[in-house]
mmCIF file of C-alpha atoms and ligand atoms in Angstrom:
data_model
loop_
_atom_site.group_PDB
_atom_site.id
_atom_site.type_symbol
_atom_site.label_atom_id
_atom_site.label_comp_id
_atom_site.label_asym_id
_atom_site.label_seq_id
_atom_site.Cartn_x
_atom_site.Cartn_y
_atom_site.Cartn_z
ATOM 1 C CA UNK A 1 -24.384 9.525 -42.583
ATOM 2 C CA UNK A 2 -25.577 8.359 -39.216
ATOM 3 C CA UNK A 3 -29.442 8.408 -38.785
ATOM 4 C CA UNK A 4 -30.125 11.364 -36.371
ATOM 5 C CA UNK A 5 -32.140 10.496 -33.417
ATOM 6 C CA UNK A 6 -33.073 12.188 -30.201
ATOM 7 C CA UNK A 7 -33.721 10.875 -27.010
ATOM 8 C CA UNK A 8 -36.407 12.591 -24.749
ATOM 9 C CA UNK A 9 -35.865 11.855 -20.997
ATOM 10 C CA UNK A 10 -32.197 9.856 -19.484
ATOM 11 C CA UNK A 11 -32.178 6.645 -20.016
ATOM 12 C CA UNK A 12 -29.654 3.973 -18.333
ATOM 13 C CA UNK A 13 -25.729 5.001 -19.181
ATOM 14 C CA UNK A 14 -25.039 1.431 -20.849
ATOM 15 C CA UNK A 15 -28.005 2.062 -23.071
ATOM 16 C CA UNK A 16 -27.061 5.861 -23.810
ATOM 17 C CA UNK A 17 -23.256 4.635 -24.574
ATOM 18 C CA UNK A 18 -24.640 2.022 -27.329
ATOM 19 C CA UNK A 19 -27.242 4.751 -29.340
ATOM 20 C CA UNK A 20 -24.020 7.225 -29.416
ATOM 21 C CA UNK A 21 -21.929 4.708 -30.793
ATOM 22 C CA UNK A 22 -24.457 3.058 -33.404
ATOM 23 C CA UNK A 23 -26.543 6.594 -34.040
ATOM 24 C CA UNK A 24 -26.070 10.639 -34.007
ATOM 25 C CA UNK A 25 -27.774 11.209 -31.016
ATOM 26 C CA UNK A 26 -29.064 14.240 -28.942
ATOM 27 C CA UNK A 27 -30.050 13.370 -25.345
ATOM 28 C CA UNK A 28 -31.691 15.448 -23.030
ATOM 29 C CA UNK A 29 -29.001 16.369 -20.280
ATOM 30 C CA UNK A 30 -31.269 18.256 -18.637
ATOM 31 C CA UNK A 31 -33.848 15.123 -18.009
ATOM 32 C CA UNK A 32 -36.890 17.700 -17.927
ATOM 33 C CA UNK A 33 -40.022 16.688 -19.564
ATOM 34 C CA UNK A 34 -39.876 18.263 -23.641
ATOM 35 C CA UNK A 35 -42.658 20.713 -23.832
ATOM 36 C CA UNK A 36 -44.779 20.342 -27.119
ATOM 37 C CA UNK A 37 -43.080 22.785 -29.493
ATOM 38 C CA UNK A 38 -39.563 20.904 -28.666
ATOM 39 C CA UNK A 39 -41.653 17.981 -29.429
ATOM 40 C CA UNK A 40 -42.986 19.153 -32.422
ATOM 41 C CA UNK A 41 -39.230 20.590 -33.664
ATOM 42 C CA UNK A 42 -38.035 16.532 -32.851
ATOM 43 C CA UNK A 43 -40.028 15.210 -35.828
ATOM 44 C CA UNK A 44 -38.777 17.622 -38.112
ATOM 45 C CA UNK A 45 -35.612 17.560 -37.420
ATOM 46 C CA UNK A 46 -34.905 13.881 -36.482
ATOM 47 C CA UNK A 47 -34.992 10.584 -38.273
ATOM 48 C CA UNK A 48 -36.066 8.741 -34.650
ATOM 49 C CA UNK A 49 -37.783 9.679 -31.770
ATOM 50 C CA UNK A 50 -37.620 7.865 -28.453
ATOM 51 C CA UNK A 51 -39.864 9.047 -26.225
ATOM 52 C CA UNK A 52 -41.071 7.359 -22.866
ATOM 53 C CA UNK A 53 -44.543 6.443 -21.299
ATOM 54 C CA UNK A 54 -44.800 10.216 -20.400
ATOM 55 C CA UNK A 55 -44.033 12.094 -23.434
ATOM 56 C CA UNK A 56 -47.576 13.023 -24.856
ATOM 57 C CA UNK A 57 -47.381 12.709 -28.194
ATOM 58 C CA UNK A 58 -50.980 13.286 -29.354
ATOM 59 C CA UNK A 59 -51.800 14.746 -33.241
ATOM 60 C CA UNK A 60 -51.042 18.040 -31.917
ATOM 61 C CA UNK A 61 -47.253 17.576 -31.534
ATOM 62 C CA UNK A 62 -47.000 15.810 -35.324
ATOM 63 C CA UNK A 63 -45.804 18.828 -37.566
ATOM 64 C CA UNK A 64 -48.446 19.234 -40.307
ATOM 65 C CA UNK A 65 -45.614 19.222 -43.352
ATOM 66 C CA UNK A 66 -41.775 18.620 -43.063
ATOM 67 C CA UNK A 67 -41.724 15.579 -40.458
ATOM 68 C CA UNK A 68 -38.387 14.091 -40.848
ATOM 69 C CA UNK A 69 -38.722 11.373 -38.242
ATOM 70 C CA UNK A 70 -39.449 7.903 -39.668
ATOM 71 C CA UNK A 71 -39.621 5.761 -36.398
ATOM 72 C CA UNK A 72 -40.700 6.320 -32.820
ATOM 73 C CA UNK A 73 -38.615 3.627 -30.731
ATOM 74 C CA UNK A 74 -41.326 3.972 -27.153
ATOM 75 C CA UNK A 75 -38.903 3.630 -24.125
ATOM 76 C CA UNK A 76 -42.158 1.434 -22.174
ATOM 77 C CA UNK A 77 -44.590 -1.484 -23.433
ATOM 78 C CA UNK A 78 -47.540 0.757 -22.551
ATOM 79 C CA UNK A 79 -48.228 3.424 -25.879
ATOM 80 C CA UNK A 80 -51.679 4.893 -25.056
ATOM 81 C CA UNK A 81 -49.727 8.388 -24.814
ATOM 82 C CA UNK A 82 -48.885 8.048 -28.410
ATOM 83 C CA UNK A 83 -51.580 8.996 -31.317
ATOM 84 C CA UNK A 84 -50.888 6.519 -33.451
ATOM 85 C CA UNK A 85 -53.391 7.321 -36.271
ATOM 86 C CA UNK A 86 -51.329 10.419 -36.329
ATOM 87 C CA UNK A 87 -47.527 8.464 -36.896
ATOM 88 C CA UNK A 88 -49.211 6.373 -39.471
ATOM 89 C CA UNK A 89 -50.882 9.177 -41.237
ATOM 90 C CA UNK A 90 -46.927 10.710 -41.348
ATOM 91 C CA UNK A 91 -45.812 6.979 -42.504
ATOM 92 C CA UNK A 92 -43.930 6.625 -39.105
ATOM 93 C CA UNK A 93 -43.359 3.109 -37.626
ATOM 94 C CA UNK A 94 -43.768 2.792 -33.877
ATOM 95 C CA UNK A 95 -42.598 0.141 -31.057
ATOM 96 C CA UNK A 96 -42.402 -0.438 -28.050
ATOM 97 C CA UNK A 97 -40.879 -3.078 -25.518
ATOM 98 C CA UNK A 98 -43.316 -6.185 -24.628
ATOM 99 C CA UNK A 99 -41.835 -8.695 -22.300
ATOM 100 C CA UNK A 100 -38.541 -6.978 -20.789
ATOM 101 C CA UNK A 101 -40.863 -5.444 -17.668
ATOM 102 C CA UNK A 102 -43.732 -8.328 -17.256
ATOM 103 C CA UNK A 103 -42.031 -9.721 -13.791
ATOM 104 C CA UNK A 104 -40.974 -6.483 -11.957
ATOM 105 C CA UNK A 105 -44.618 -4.630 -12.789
ATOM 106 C CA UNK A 106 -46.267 -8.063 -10.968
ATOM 107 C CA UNK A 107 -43.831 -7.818 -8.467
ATOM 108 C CA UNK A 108 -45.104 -4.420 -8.021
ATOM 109 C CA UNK A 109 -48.401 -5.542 -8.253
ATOM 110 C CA UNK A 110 -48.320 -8.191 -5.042
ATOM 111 C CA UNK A 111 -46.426 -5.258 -3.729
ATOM 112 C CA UNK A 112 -49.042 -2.737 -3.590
ATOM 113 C CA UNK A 113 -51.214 -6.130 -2.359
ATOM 114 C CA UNK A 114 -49.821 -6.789 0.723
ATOM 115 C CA UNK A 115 -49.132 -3.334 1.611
ATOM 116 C CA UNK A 116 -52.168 -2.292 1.461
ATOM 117 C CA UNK A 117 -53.846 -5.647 3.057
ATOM 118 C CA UNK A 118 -51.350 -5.693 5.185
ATOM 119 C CA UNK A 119 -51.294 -2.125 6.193
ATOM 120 C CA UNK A 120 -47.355 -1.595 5.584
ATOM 121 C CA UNK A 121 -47.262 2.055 4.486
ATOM 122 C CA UNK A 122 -49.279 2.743 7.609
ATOM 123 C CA UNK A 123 -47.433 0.817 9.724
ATOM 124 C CA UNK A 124 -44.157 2.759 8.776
ATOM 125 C CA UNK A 125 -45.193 5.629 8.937
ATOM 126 C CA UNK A 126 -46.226 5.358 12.507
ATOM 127 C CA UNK A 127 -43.269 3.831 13.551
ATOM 128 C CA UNK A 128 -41.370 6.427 11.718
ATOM 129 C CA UNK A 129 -43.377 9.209 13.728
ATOM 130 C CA UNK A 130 -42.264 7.349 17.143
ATOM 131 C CA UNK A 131 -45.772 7.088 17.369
ATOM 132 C CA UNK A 132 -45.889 2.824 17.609
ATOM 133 C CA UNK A 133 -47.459 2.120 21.149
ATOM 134 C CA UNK A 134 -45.805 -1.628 21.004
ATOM 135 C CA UNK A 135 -46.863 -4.588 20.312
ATOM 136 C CA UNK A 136 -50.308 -6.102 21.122
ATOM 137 C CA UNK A 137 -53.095 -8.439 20.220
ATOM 138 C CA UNK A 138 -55.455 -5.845 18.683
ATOM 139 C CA UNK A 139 -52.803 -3.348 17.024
ATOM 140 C CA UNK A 140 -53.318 -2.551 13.340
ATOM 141 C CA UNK A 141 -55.108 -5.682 12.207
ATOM 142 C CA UNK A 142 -55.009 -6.212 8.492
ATOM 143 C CA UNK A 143 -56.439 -8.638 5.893
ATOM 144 C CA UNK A 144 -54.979 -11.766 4.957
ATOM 145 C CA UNK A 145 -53.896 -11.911 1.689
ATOM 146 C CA UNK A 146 -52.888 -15.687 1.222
ATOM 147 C CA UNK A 147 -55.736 -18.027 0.162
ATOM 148 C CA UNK A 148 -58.141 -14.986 -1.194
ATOM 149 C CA UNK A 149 -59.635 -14.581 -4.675
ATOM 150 C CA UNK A 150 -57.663 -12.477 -6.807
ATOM 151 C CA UNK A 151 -59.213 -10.959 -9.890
ATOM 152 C CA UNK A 152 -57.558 -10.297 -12.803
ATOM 153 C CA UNK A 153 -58.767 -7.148 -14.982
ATOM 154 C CA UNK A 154 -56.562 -8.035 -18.572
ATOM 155 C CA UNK A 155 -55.131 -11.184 -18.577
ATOM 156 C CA UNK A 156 -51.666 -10.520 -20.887
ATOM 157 C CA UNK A 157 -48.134 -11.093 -20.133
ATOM 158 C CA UNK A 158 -48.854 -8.810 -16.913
ATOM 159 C CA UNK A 159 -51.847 -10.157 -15.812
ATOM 160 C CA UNK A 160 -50.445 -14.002 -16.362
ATOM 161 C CA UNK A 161 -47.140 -13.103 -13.988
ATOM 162 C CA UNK A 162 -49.251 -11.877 -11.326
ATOM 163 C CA UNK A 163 -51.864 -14.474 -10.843
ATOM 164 C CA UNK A 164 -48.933 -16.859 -11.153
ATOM 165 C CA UNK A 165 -47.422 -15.392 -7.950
ATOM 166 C CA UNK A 166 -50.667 -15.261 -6.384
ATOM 167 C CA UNK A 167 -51.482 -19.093 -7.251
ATOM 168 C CA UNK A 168 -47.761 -20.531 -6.641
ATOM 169 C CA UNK A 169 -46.915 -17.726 -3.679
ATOM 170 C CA UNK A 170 -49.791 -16.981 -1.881
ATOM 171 C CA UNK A 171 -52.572 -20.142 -2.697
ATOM 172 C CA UNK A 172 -54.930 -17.498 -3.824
ATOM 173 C CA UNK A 173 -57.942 -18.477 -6.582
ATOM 174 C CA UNK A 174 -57.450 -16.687 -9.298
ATOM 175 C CA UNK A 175 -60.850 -15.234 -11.666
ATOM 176 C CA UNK A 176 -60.650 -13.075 -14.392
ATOM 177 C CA UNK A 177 -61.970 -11.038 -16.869
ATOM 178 C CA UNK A 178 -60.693 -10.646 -20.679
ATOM 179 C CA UNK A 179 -62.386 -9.339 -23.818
ATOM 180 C CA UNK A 180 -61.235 -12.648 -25.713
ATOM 181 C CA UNK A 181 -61.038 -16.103 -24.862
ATOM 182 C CA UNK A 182 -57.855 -17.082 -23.106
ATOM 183 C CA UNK A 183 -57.263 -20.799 -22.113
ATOM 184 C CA UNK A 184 -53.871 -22.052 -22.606
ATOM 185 C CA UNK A 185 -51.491 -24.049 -20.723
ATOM 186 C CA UNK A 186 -50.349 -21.450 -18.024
ATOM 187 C CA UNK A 187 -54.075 -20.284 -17.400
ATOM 188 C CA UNK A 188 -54.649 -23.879 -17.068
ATOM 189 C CA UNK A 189 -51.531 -24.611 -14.716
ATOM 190 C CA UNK A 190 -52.669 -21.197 -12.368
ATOM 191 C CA UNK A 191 -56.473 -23.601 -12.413
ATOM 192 C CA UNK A 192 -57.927 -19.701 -13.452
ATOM 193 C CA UNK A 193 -60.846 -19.286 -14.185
ATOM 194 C CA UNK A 194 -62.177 -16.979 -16.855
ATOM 195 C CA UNK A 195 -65.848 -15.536 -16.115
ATOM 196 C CA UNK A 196 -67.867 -13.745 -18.942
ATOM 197 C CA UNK A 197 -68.222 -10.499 -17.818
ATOM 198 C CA UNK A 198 -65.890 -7.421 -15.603
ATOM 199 C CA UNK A 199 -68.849 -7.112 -12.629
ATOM 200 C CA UNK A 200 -69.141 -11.427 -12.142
ATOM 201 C CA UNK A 201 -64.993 -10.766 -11.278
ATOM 202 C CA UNK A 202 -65.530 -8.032 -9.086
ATOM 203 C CA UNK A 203 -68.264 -9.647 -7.185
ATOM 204 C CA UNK A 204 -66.171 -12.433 -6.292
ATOM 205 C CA UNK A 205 -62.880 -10.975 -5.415
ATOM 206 C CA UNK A 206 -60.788 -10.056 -2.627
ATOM 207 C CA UNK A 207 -58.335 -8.023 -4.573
ATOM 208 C CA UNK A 208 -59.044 -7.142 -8.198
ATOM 209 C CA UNK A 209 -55.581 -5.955 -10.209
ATOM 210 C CA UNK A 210 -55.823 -4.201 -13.361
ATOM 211 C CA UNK A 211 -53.445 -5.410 -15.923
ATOM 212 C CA UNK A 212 -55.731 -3.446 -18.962
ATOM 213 C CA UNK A 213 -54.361 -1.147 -21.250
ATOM 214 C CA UNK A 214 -55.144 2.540 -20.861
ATOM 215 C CA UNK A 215 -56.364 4.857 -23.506
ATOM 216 C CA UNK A 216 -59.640 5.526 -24.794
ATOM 217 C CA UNK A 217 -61.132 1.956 -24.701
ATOM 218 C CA UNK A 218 -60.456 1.099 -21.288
ATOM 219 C CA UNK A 219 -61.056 4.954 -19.938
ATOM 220 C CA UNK A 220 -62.690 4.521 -16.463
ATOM 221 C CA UNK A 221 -63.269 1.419 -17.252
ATOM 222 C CA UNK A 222 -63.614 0.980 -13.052
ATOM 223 C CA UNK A 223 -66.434 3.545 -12.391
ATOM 224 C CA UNK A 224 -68.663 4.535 -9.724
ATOM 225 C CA UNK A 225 -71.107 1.500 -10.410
ATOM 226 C CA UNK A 226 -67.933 -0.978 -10.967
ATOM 227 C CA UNK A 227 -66.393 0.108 -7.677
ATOM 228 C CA UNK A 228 -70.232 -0.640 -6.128
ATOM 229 C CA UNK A 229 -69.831 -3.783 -7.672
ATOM 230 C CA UNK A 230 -66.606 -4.891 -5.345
ATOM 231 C CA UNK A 231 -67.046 -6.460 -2.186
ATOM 232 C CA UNK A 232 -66.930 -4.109 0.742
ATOM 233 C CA UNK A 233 -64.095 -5.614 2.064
ATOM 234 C CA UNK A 234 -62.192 -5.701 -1.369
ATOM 235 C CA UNK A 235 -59.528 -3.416 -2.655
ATOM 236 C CA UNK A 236 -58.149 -2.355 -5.921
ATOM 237 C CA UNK A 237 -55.008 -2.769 -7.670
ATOM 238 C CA UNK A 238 -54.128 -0.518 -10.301
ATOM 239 C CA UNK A 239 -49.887 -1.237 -12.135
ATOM 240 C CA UNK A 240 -51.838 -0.793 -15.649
ATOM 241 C CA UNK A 241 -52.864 3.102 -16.316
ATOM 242 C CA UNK A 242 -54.584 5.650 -14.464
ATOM 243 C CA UNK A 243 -57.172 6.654 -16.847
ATOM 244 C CA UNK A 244 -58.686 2.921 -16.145
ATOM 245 C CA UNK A 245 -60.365 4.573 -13.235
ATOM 246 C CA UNK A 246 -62.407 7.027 -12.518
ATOM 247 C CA UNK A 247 -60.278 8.663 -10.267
ATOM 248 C CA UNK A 248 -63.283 10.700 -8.315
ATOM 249 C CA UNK A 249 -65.551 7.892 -8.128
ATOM 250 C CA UNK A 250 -62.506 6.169 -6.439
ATOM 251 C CA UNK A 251 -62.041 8.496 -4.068
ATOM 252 C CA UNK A 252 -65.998 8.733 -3.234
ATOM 253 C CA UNK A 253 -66.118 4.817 -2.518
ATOM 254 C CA UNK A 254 -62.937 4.798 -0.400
ATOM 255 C CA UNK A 255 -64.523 7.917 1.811
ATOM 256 C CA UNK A 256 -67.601 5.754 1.786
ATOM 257 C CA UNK A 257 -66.228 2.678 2.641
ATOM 258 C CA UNK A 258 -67.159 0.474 0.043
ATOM 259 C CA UNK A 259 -64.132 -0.861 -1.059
ATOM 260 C CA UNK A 260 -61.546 -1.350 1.823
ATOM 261 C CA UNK A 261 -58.324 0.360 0.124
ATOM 262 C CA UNK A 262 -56.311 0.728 -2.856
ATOM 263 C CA UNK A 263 -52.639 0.250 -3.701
ATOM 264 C CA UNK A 264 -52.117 2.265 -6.967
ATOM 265 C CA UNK A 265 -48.990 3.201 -8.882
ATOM 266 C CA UNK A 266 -50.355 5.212 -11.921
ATOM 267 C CA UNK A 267 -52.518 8.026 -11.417
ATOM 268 C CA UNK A 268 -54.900 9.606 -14.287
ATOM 269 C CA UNK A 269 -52.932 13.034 -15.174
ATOM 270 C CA UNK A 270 -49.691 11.864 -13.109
ATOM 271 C CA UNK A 271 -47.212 12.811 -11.587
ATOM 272 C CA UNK A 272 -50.367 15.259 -9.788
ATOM 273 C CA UNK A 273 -52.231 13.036 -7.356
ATOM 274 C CA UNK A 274 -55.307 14.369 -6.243
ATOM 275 C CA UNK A 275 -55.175 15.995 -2.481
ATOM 276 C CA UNK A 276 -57.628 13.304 -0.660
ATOM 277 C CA UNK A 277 -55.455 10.073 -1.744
ATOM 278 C CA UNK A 278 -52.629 11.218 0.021
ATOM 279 C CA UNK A 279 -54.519 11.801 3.695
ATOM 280 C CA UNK A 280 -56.382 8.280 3.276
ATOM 281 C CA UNK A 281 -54.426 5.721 5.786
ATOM 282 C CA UNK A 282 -55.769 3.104 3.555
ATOM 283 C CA UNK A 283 -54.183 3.981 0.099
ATOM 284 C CA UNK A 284 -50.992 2.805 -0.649
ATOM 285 C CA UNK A 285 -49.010 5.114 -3.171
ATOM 286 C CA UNK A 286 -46.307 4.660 -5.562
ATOM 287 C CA UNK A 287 -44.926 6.860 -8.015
ATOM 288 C CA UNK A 288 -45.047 4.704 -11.121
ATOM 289 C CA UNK A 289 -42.311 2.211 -10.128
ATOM 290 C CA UNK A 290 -43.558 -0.880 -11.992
ATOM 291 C CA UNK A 291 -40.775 -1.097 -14.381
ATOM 292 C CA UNK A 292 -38.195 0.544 -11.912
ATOM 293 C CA UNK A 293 -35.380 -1.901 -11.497
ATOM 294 C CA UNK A 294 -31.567 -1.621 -12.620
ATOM 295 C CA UNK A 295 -32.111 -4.932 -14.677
ATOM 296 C CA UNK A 296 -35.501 -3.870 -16.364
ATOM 297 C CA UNK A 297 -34.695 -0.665 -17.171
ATOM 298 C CA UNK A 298 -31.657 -1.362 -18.870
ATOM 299 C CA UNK A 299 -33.718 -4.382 -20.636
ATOM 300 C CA UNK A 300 -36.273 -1.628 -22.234
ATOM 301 C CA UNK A 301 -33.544 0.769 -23.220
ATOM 302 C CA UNK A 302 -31.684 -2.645 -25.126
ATOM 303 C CA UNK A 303 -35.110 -3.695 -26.706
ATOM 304 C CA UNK A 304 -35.477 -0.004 -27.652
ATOM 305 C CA UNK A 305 -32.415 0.287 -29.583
ATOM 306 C CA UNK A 306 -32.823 -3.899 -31.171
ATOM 307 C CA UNK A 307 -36.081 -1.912 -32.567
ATOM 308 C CA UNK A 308 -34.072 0.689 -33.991
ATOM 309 C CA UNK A 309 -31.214 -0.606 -35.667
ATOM 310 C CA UNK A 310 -33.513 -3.271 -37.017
ATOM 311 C CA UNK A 311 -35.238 -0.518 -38.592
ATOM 312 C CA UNK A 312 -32.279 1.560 -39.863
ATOM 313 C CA UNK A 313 -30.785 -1.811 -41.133
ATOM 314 C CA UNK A 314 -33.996 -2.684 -43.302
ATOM 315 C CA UNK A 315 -34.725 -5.752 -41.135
ATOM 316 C CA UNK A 316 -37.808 -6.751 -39.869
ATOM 317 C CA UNK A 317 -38.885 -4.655 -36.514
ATOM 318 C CA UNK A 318 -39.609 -6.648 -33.956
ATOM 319 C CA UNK A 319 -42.456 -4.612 -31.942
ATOM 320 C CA UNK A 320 -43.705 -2.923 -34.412
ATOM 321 C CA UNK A 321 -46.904 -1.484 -33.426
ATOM 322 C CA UNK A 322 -47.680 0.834 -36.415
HETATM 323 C C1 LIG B 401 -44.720 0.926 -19.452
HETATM 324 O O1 LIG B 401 -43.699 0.487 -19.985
HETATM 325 O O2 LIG B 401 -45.734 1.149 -20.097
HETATM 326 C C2 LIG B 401 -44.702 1.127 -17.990
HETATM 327 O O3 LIG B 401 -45.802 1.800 -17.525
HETATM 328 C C3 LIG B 401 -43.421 1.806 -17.532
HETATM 329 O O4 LIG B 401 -43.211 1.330 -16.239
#
């Protein structure tokens, strides 16, 4: 018999035609989130799970008795929306998908950058409005972004791909912050430099981008005092999680002027974005697009399913978290 496994949101059609052929599968044609109790039915009633980065899948949704499912295959690298003392307690291996979306969530990264240094989303929006008075000297002056500091917050795969386009793309000097040590050839090649604590990098950069993970040791991890800490003409970066920042205390220092903007594309308790982001001319927006190409999206679906039929087929899993 054919393992049973259910899939929680669409994912791309190429990766949808493989699990029917390899697995009994049960998508969700509808694409709406899966409220808890349809979560909770999924682990008794399915060998695998495969959620995404916005299924919440804290202790509450694990049945107490019964739980059928023996693997959660995460459609995302990030798994801070999984309780994972909870799978292992059930015995239930987790993964996710390192690697497959390191380039397009930089990309996304020196998007939000130079749109927000360089006043982009503004921009189009008044020329969208018919409201753009024409060109002159003094119109909608920016910051440069090439040849600044960059700071890194995190410096994984994610944090590595974006100071690399910031070195090699934009001749920026690249500091950082990271709980361990991290010196190896690229960080040596990029000519980064690694300072011992979070408020040395954000009192020397121009742009700090948070490439953390989210959950409960990194919650608001960028405070009130933190956001004091960055230079007044600095702004923040945020492709990692929402939760890194206090969302309020963001807000406050924007409306006070002590950082000069923000480009974010997660949001603590997304998709709701709090009211006063969206009026702010110096917040750039995006609705959680870090991973959102054709190529990388397909990528996470394949590394999804490698995970699984590893697992079926008694092989060693290959991102195994739990
Ligand atoms: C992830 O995989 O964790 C990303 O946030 C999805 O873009």
């Amino acid at each position: 018999m054919r393992p049973r496994v259910i899939v929680t949101r669409r994912w791309p059609a190429t990766v949808e035609q493989l699990l029917s052929q390899r697995f009994d599968t049960t998508f969700n044609r509808h694409d709406t989130p899966l409220t808890s109790n349809e979560l909770r039915a999924a682990f008794r009633d399915f060998e695998a799970v495969l959620p995404t980065v916005s299924d919440h899948l804290s202790a509450a949704v694990f049945p107490e008795a019964k739980v059928r499912t023996k693997v959660i295959a995460n459609f995302g690298v990030g798994f801070s929306h999984i309780d994972t003392d909870a799978a292992r307690k059930h015995g239930i291996v987790v993964t996710n998908t390192p690697g497959v979306l390191t380039d397009c969530t930089a990309d996304i990264a020196m998007c939000l950058m130079l749109s927000v240094a360089r006043r982009a989303g503004e921009g189009e929006r008044q020329l969208r409005a018919g409201e753009w008075p024409g060109w002159c000297p003094t119109h909608m002056i920016g910051s440069k972004v090439s040849g600044k500091t960059l700071g890194v917050v995190g410096m994984g795969r994610i944090g590595k791909a974006t100071a690399r386009r910031a070195r090699f793309g934009f001749g920026m000097d690249v500091v950082f912050y990271n709980r361990s040590k991290v010196d190896d050839e690229e960080i040596v090649a990029i000519e980064a430099r690694q300072l011992s604590s979070l408020e040395e990098v954000l009192a020397e950069a121009d742009f700090v981008s948070l490439h953390c993970p989210g959950g409960a040791e990194n919650r608001q991890l960028i405070n009130a005092s933190r956001l004091a800490a960055m230079k007044r003409g600095a702004f923040l970066i945020n492709t990692a999680r929402g939760d890194v920042v206090d969302q309020n205390a963001l807000i406050d220092a924007l409306m006070r002027g002590e950082i000069a903007g923000a480009g974010l594309d997660v949001f603590d308790g997304e998709p709701q974005i709090p009211e006063p982001l969206k009026h702010m001319e110096n917040v750039v927006l995006l609705p959680h697009l870090g991973s959102a190409t054709k190529e990388t999206r397909v990528a996470m679906g394949m590394r999804a399913v490698e995970n699984l039929v590893a697992f079926f087929d008694g092989r060693p899993v290959p991102d195994r978290i739990v």
